[in-house]
Tab-separated table of N, CA and C in Angstrom:
chain	number	residue	atom	x	y	z
B	2	MET	N	216.503	94.171	86.259
B	2	MET	CA	215.851	95.167	87.075
B	2	MET	C	215.936	96.545	86.434
B	3	ASP	N	217.020	96.795	85.731
B	3	ASP	CA	217.154	98.096	85.085
B	3	ASP	C	216.062	98.312	84.042
B	4	ARG	N	215.726	97.287	83.314
B	4	ARG	CA	214.725	97.401	82.250
B	4	ARG	C	213.310	97.199	82.779
B	5	GLU	N	213.127	96.320	83.734
B	5	GLU	CA	211.805	95.943	84.241
B	5	GLU	C	211.528	96.569	85.606
B	6	TYR	N	211.989	97.811	85.834
B	6	TYR	CA	211.878	98.449	87.140
B	6	TYR	C	210.436	98.620	87.629
B	7	ALA	N	209.460	98.683	86.723
B	7	ALA	CA	208.072	98.911	87.127
B	7	ALA	C	207.372	97.624	87.563
B	8	ARG	N	208.002	96.484	87.340
B	8	ARG	CA	207.403	95.208	87.746
B	8	ARG	C	207.745	94.915	89.205
B	9	PRO	N	206.934	94.102	89.879
B	9	PRO	CA	207.255	93.738	91.266
B	9	PRO	C	208.558	92.943	91.332
B	10	LEU	N	209.281	93.117	92.411
B	10	LEU	CA	210.549	92.421	92.615
B	10	LEU	C	210.271	90.996	93.080
B	11	ASP	N	210.868	90.031	92.425
B	11	ASP	CA	210.697	88.623	92.783
B	11	ASP	C	212.078	88.004	92.981
B	12	VAL	N	212.624	88.175	94.188
B	12	VAL	CA	213.963	87.650	94.484
B	12	VAL	C	214.022	86.137	94.309
B	13	PRO	N	213.021	85.363	94.779
B	13	PRO	CA	213.100	83.916	94.562
B	13	PRO	C	213.209	83.528	93.076
B	14	ALA	N	212.486	84.224	92.203
B	14	ALA	CA	212.570	83.917	90.768
B	14	ALA	C	213.949	84.270	90.221
B	15	MET	N	214.500	85.407	90.631
B	15	MET	CA	215.838	85.783	90.178
B	15	MET	C	216.870	84.787	90.700
B	16	ALA	N	216.699	84.344	91.948
B	16	ALA	CA	217.626	83.369	92.522
B	16	ALA	C	217.554	82.042	91.775
B	17	ARG	N	216.346	81.618	91.412
B	17	ARG	CA	216.214	80.372	90.635
B	17	ARG	C	216.924	80.498	89.292
B	18	ALA	N	216.778	81.644	88.643
B	18	ALA	CA	217.431	81.869	87.353
B	18	ALA	C	218.956	81.839	87.495
B	19	ALA	N	219.441	82.276	88.651
B	19	ALA	CA	220.883	82.277	88.909
B	19	ALA	C	221.363	80.979	89.550
B	20	LEU	N	220.431	80.022	89.727
B	20	LEU	CA	220.729	78.727	90.342
B	20	LEU	C	221.301	78.879	91.746
B	21	MET	N	220.662	79.753	92.542
B	21	MET	CA	221.081	80.002	93.920
B	21	MET	C	219.850	80.001	94.813
B	22	SER	N	220.093	79.859	96.105
B	22	SER	CA	219.006	80.033	97.060
B	22	SER	C	218.727	81.533	97.161
B	23	PRO	N	217.516	81.934	97.551
B	23	PRO	CA	217.216	83.371	97.664
B	23	PRO	C	218.159	84.114	98.608
B	24	SER	N	218.501	83.518	99.744
B	24	SER	CA	219.389	84.216	100.678
B	24	SER	C	220.808	84.338	100.114
B	25	HIS	N	221.299	83.285	99.467
B	25	HIS	CA	222.640	83.358	98.869
B	25	HIS	C	222.647	84.384	97.724
B	26	PHE	N	221.589	84.379	96.913
B	26	PHE	CA	221.484	85.356	95.832
B	26	PHE	C	221.524	86.776	96.384
B	27	ALA	N	220.755	87.026	97.450
B	27	ALA	CA	220.719	88.368	98.046
B	27	ALA	C	222.100	88.779	98.556
B	28	ARG	N	222.814	87.844	99.188
B	28	ARG	CA	224.173	88.154	99.679
B	28	ARG	C	225.124	88.448	98.517
B	29	GLN	N	225.052	87.630	97.475
B	29	GLN	CA	225.932	87.828	96.319
B	29	GLN	C	225.596	89.134	95.593
B	30	PHE	N	224.313	89.430	95.503
B	30	PHE	CA	223.880	90.672	94.856
B	30	PHE	C	224.442	91.870	95.623
B	31	ARG	N	224.298	91.832	96.944
B	31	ARG	CA	224.798	92.935	97.774
B	31	ARG	C	226.315	93.073	97.644
B	32	ALA	N	227.021	91.953	97.580
B	32	ALA	CA	228.476	92.005	97.423
B	32	ALA	C	228.865	92.626	96.080
B	33	ALA	N	228.088	92.332	95.044
B	33	ALA	CA	228.405	92.847	93.702
B	33	ALA	C	227.969	94.294	93.504
B	34	TYR	N	226.807	94.669	94.020
B	34	TYR	CA	226.233	95.988	93.737
B	34	TYR	C	226.238	96.948	94.918
B	35	GLY	N	226.597	96.478	96.100
B	35	GLY	CA	226.681	97.355	97.259
B	35	GLY	C	225.352	97.647	97.929
B	36	GLU	N	224.285	97.020	97.478
B	36	GLU	CA	222.977	97.190	98.108
B	36	GLU	C	222.122	95.966	97.815
B	37	THR	N	221.044	95.832	98.558
B	37	THR	CA	220.154	94.686	98.384
B	37	THR	C	219.431	94.778	97.044
B	38	PRO	N	218.869	93.672	96.570
B	38	PRO	CA	218.087	93.744	95.333
B	38	PRO	C	216.952	94.777	95.426
B	39	TYR	N	216.263	94.820	96.570
B	39	TYR	CA	215.179	95.792	96.738
B	39	TYR	C	215.724	97.224	96.709
B	40	GLY	N	216.829	97.468	97.394
B	40	GLY	CA	217.426	98.806	97.396
B	40	GLY	C	217.844	99.229	95.994
B	41	TYR	N	218.426	98.294	95.242
B	41	TYR	CA	218.841	98.579	93.865
B	41	TYR	C	217.634	98.911	93.001
B	42	LEU	N	216.567	98.108	93.132
B	42	LEU	CA	215.356	98.355	92.358
B	42	LEU	C	214.761	99.717	92.692
B	43	MET	N	214.703	100.054	93.970
B	43	MET	CA	214.140	101.353	94.354
B	43	MET	C	215.002	102.503	93.839
B	44	THR	N	216.312	102.309	93.805
B	44	THR	CA	217.185	103.344	93.245
B	44	THR	C	216.882	103.552	91.764
B	45	ARG	N	216.690	102.466	91.013
B	45	ARG	CA	216.324	102.587	89.597
B	45	ARG	C	214.963	103.269	89.452
B	46	ARG	N	214.001	102.920	90.317
B	46	ARG	CA	212.677	103.544	90.245
B	46	ARG	C	212.755	105.040	90.529
B	47	ILE	N	213.545	105.426	91.501
B	47	ILE	CA	213.682	106.850	91.836
B	47	ILE	C	214.397	107.579	90.705
B	48	GLU	N	215.375	106.931	90.117
B	48	GLU	CA	216.084	107.525	88.975
B	48	GLU	C	215.099	107.827	87.840
B	49	ARG	N	214.236	106.880	87.530
B	49	ARG	CA	213.229	107.081	86.478
B	49	ARG	C	212.202	108.116	86.903
B	50	ALA	N	211.836	108.095	88.178
B	50	ALA	CA	210.875	109.073	88.687
B	50	ALA	C	211.411	110.492	88.539
B	51	LYS	N	212.700	110.683	88.774
B	51	LYS	CA	213.288	112.010	88.609
B	51	LYS	C	213.113	112.502	87.177
B	52	ALA	N	213.333	111.616	86.211
B	52	ALA	CA	213.174	112.007	84.802
B	52	ALA	C	211.721	112.366	84.510
B	53	LEU	N	210.780	111.586	85.018
B	53	LEU	CA	209.362	111.874	84.782
B	53	LEU	C	208.929	113.161	85.480
B	54	LEU	N	209.442	113.411	86.671
B	54	LEU	CA	209.098	114.643	87.388
B	54	LEU	C	209.679	115.865	86.688
B	55	ARG	N	210.866	115.733	86.098
B	55	ARG	CA	211.451	116.860	85.361
B	55	ARG	C	210.607	117.229	84.157
B	56	ARG	N	209.967	116.233	83.528
B	56	ARG	CA	209.081	116.527	82.388
B	56	ARG	C	207.932	117.423	82.809
B	57	GLY	N	207.382	117.169	83.993
B	57	GLY	CA	206.353	118.043	84.543
B	57	GLY	C	204.933	117.786	84.083
B	58	ASP	N	204.687	116.775	83.252
B	58	ASP	CA	203.335	116.560	82.752
B	58	ASP	C	202.548	115.528	83.554
B	59	LEU	N	203.159	114.944	84.589
B	59	LEU	CA	202.482	113.960	85.434
B	59	LEU	C	202.495	114.435	86.880
B	60	SER	N	201.476	114.065	87.631
B	60	SER	CA	201.463	114.383	89.053
B	60	SER	C	202.422	113.433	89.778
B	61	VAL	N	202.741	113.757	91.017
B	61	VAL	CA	203.623	112.899	91.806
B	61	VAL	C	202.997	111.517	91.965
B	62	THR	N	201.696	111.450	92.176
B	62	THR	CA	201.009	110.163	92.310
B	62	THR	C	201.104	109.358	91.021
B	63	GLU	N	200.926	109.997	89.881
B	63	GLU	CA	201.031	109.301	88.593
B	63	GLU	C	202.449	108.785	88.365
B	64	VAL	N	203.440	109.574	88.750
B	64	VAL	CA	204.837	109.151	88.619
B	64	VAL	C	205.096	107.959	89.535
B	65	CYS	N	204.583	108.026	90.750
B	65	CYS	CA	204.738	106.927	91.710
B	65	CYS	C	204.231	105.624	91.105
B	66	MET	N	203.062	105.646	90.545
B	66	MET	CA	202.479	104.437	89.963
B	66	MET	C	203.208	104.020	88.676
B	67	ALA	N	203.654	104.995	87.888
B	67	ALA	CA	204.329	104.698	86.619
B	67	ALA	C	205.649	103.961	86.828
B	68	VAL	N	206.323	104.214	87.941
B	68	VAL	CA	207.605	103.557	88.187
B	68	VAL	C	207.458	102.252	88.967
B	69	GLY	N	206.231	101.861	89.270
B	69	GLY	CA	205.999	100.566	89.906
B	69	GLY	C	205.805	100.591	91.403
B	70	CYS	N	205.742	101.761	92.002
B	70	CYS	CA	205.495	101.838	93.445
B	70	CYS	C	203.988	101.802	93.685
B	71	THR	N	203.581	101.169	94.763
B	71	THR	CA	202.154	101.072	95.055
B	71	THR	C	201.743	101.960	96.218
B	72	SER	N	202.699	102.488	96.954
B	72	SER	CA	202.408	103.350	98.097
B	72	SER	C	203.053	104.712	97.892
B	73	LEU	N	202.217	105.745	97.826
B	73	LEU	CA	202.735	107.097	97.647
B	73	LEU	C	203.610	107.506	98.832
B	74	GLY	N	203.225	107.106	100.033
B	74	GLY	CA	204.008	107.441	101.221
B	74	GLY	C	205.398	106.827	101.190
B	75	SER	N	205.477	105.541	100.847
B	75	SER	CA	206.785	104.876	100.765
B	75	SER	C	207.626	105.467	99.648
B	76	PHE	N	206.984	105.762	98.513
B	76	PHE	CA	207.687	106.371	97.387
B	76	PHE	C	208.271	107.726	97.799
B	77	SER	N	207.442	108.568	98.425
B	77	SER	CA	207.902	109.902	98.826
B	77	SER	C	209.025	109.829	99.850
B	78	THR	N	208.904	108.888	100.788
B	78	THR	CA	209.946	108.724	101.803
B	78	THR	C	211.260	108.306	101.158
B	79	ARG	N	211.235	107.309	100.288
B	79	ARG	CA	212.454	106.838	99.634
B	79	ARG	C	213.024	107.909	98.711
B	80	PHE	N	212.153	108.612	97.983
B	80	PHE	CA	212.605	109.678	97.091
B	80	PHE	C	213.354	110.739	97.902
B	81	THR	N	212.761	111.163	99.011
B	81	THR	CA	213.379	112.188	99.856
B	81	THR	C	214.692	111.691	100.428
B	82	GLU	N	214.742	110.424	100.812
B	82	GLU	CA	215.963	109.833	101.357
B	82	GLU	C	217.093	109.838	100.337
B	83	LEU	N	216.789	109.489	99.092
B	83	LEU	CA	217.822	109.379	98.061
B	83	LEU	C	218.173	110.706	97.397
B	84	VAL	N	217.171	111.559	97.204
B	84	VAL	CA	217.379	112.796	96.449
B	84	VAL	C	217.654	113.987	97.357
B	85	GLY	N	217.109	113.946	98.574
B	85	GLY	CA	217.344	115.045	99.503
B	85	GLY	C	216.223	116.060	99.557
B	86	GLU	N	215.180	115.844	98.790
B	86	GLU	CA	214.007	116.719	98.821
B	86	GLU	C	212.793	115.908	98.381
B	87	PRO	N	211.606	116.321	98.819
B	87	PRO	CA	210.396	115.578	98.427
B	87	PRO	C	210.155	115.656	96.925
B	88	PRO	N	209.433	114.676	96.373
B	88	PRO	CA	209.187	114.682	94.931
B	88	PRO	C	208.467	115.936	94.447
B	89	SER	N	207.543	116.468	95.236
B	89	SER	CA	206.820	117.678	94.819
B	89	SER	C	207.769	118.878	94.737
B	90	ALA	N	208.712	118.986	95.667
B	90	ALA	CA	209.692	120.079	95.622
B	90	ALA	C	210.642	119.889	94.441
B	91	TYR	N	211.039	118.649	94.193
B	91	TYR	CA	211.918	118.368	93.052
B	91	TYR	C	211.239	118.740	91.746
B	92	GLN	N	209.964	118.405	91.631
B	92	GLN	CA	209.214	118.702	90.410
B	92	GLN	C	209.041	120.208	90.218
B	93	ALA	N	208.839	120.940	91.305
B	93	ALA	CA	208.591	122.377	91.224
B	93	ALA	C	209.851	123.170	90.873
B	94	ARG	N	211.010	122.604	91.152
B	94	ARG	CA	212.279	123.276	90.898
B	94	ARG	C	212.569	123.335	89.397
B	95	THR	N	213.317	124.354	88.977
B	95	THR	CA	213.730	124.478	87.580
B	95	THR	C	214.862	123.500	87.303
B	96	HIS	N	214.771	122.824	86.166
B	96	HIS	CA	215.774	121.819	85.802
B	96	HIS	C	216.448	122.144	84.472
B	97	ASP	N	216.400	123.375	84.034
B	97	ASP	CA	216.953	123.748	82.738
B	97	ASP	C	218.465	123.566	82.652
B	98	ALA	N	219.176	123.717	83.751
B	98	ALA	CA	220.641	123.607	83.719
B	98	ALA	C	221.085	122.219	83.273
B	99	ALA	N	220.330	121.199	83.592
B	99	ALA	CA	220.705	119.839	83.203
B	99	ALA	C	220.458	119.583	81.721
B	100	ALA	N	219.687	120.439	81.062
B	100	ALA	CA	219.344	120.219	79.657
B	100	ALA	C	220.561	120.332	78.736
B	101	VAL	N	221.585	121.106	79.124
B	101	VAL	CA	222.752	121.281	78.275
B	101	VAL	C	223.797	120.183	78.475
B	102	VAL	N	223.610	119.353	79.474
B	102	VAL	CA	224.540	118.256	79.748
B	102	VAL	C	224.127	117.056	78.903
B	103	PRO	N	225.075	116.415	78.201
B	103	PRO	CA	224.717	115.228	77.420
B	103	PRO	C	224.050	114.175	78.311
B	104	PRO	N	223.042	113.487	77.786
B	104	PRO	CA	222.290	112.526	78.598
B	104	PRO	C	223.142	111.483	79.304
B	105	CYS	N	224.211	111.006	78.656
B	105	CYS	CA	225.036	109.979	79.295
B	105	CYS	C	225.722	110.526	80.548
B	106	HIS	N	226.130	111.801	80.533
B	106	HIS	CA	226.752	112.418	81.701
B	106	HIS	C	225.705	112.804	82.728
B	107	ALA	N	224.560	113.302	82.272
B	107	ALA	CA	223.486	113.686	83.192
B	107	ALA	C	223.014	112.486	83.991
B	108	ARG	N	222.905	111.342	83.348
B	108	ARG	CA	222.473	110.125	84.030
B	108	ARG	C	223.432	109.766	85.154
B	109	GLN	N	224.725	109.882	84.878
B	109	GLN	CA	225.724	109.554	85.889
B	109	GLN	C	225.696	110.575	87.026
B	110	LEU	N	225.531	111.840	86.700
B	110	LEU	CA	225.543	112.886	87.719
B	110	LEU	C	224.281	112.914	88.562
B	111	THR	N	223.144	112.538	87.981
B	111	THR	CA	221.879	112.628	88.709
B	111	THR	C	221.414	111.299	89.265
B	112	ARG	N	222.148	110.224	89.042
B	112	ARG	CA	221.743	108.901	89.555
B	112	ARG	C	221.756	108.930	91.074
B	113	PRO	N	220.625	108.626	91.693
B	113	PRO	CA	220.589	108.604	93.156
B	113	PRO	C	221.392	107.433	93.692
B	114	SER	N	222.003	107.625	94.853
B	114	SER	CA	222.805	106.555	95.440
B	114	SER	C	222.694	106.601	96.950
B	115	ARG	N	222.579	105.429	97.538
B	115	ARG	CA	222.585	105.321	99.000
B	115	ARG	C	224.016	105.240	99.506
B	116	ILE	N	224.967	105.026	98.627
B	116	ILE	CA	226.359	104.841	99.016
B	116	ILE	C	227.104	106.142	98.727
B	117	ARG	N	226.996	107.096	99.617
B	117	ARG	CA	227.596	108.424	99.403
B	117	ARG	C	229.110	108.354	99.289
B	118	GLU	N	229.767	107.468	100.050
B	118	GLU	CA	231.225	107.387	100.021
B	118	GLU	C	231.711	106.966	98.640
B	119	ALA	N	231.016	106.013	98.022
B	119	ALA	CA	231.419	105.531	96.705
B	119	ALA	C	231.246	106.617	95.662
B	120	VAL	N	230.216	107.441	95.803
B	120	VAL	CA	229.977	108.513	94.847
B	120	VAL	C	231.025	109.602	95.005
B	121	ALA	N	231.412	109.892	96.261
B	121	ALA	CA	232.359	110.975	96.524
B	121	ALA	C	233.805	110.590	96.197
B	122	ALA	N	234.108	109.311	96.226
B	122	ALA	CA	235.478	108.869	95.980
B	122	ALA	C	235.830	108.997	94.506
B	123	PRO	N	237.009	109.562	94.199
B	123	PRO	CA	237.433	109.662	92.803
B	123	PRO	C	237.765	108.281	92.261
B	124	PRO	N	237.537	108.061	90.960
B	124	PRO	CA	237.865	106.758	90.376
B	124	PRO	C	239.369	106.508	90.437
B	125	SER	N	239.740	105.252	90.646
B	125	SER	CA	241.175	104.946	90.722
B	125	SER	C	241.702	104.442	89.426
């Protein structure tokens, strides 16, 4: 999913590859990653969308389609839910401060997450 984020999600195909039923696969996925396969995929799509919006050369609609979303409304709603602001506001904001942070650290700091407690907790 990390590499193929723009493709449609096919839980039954992933479950077959893992030799599990779709429902068991979904439960195991959630236990391992803390969110459903769909939630994980949307988080990866929003993460990529943030990078494309920071570039500034694509419209919000073009970014929505580039990351594999088919509904601008659903994309905007999920983006706002995960990032805290609409995609158009995120794109309009200055992002120069992140340019001096090494990409590996920037990715970790800017990765959207639905699990706020896990992000706020210090590593043990």
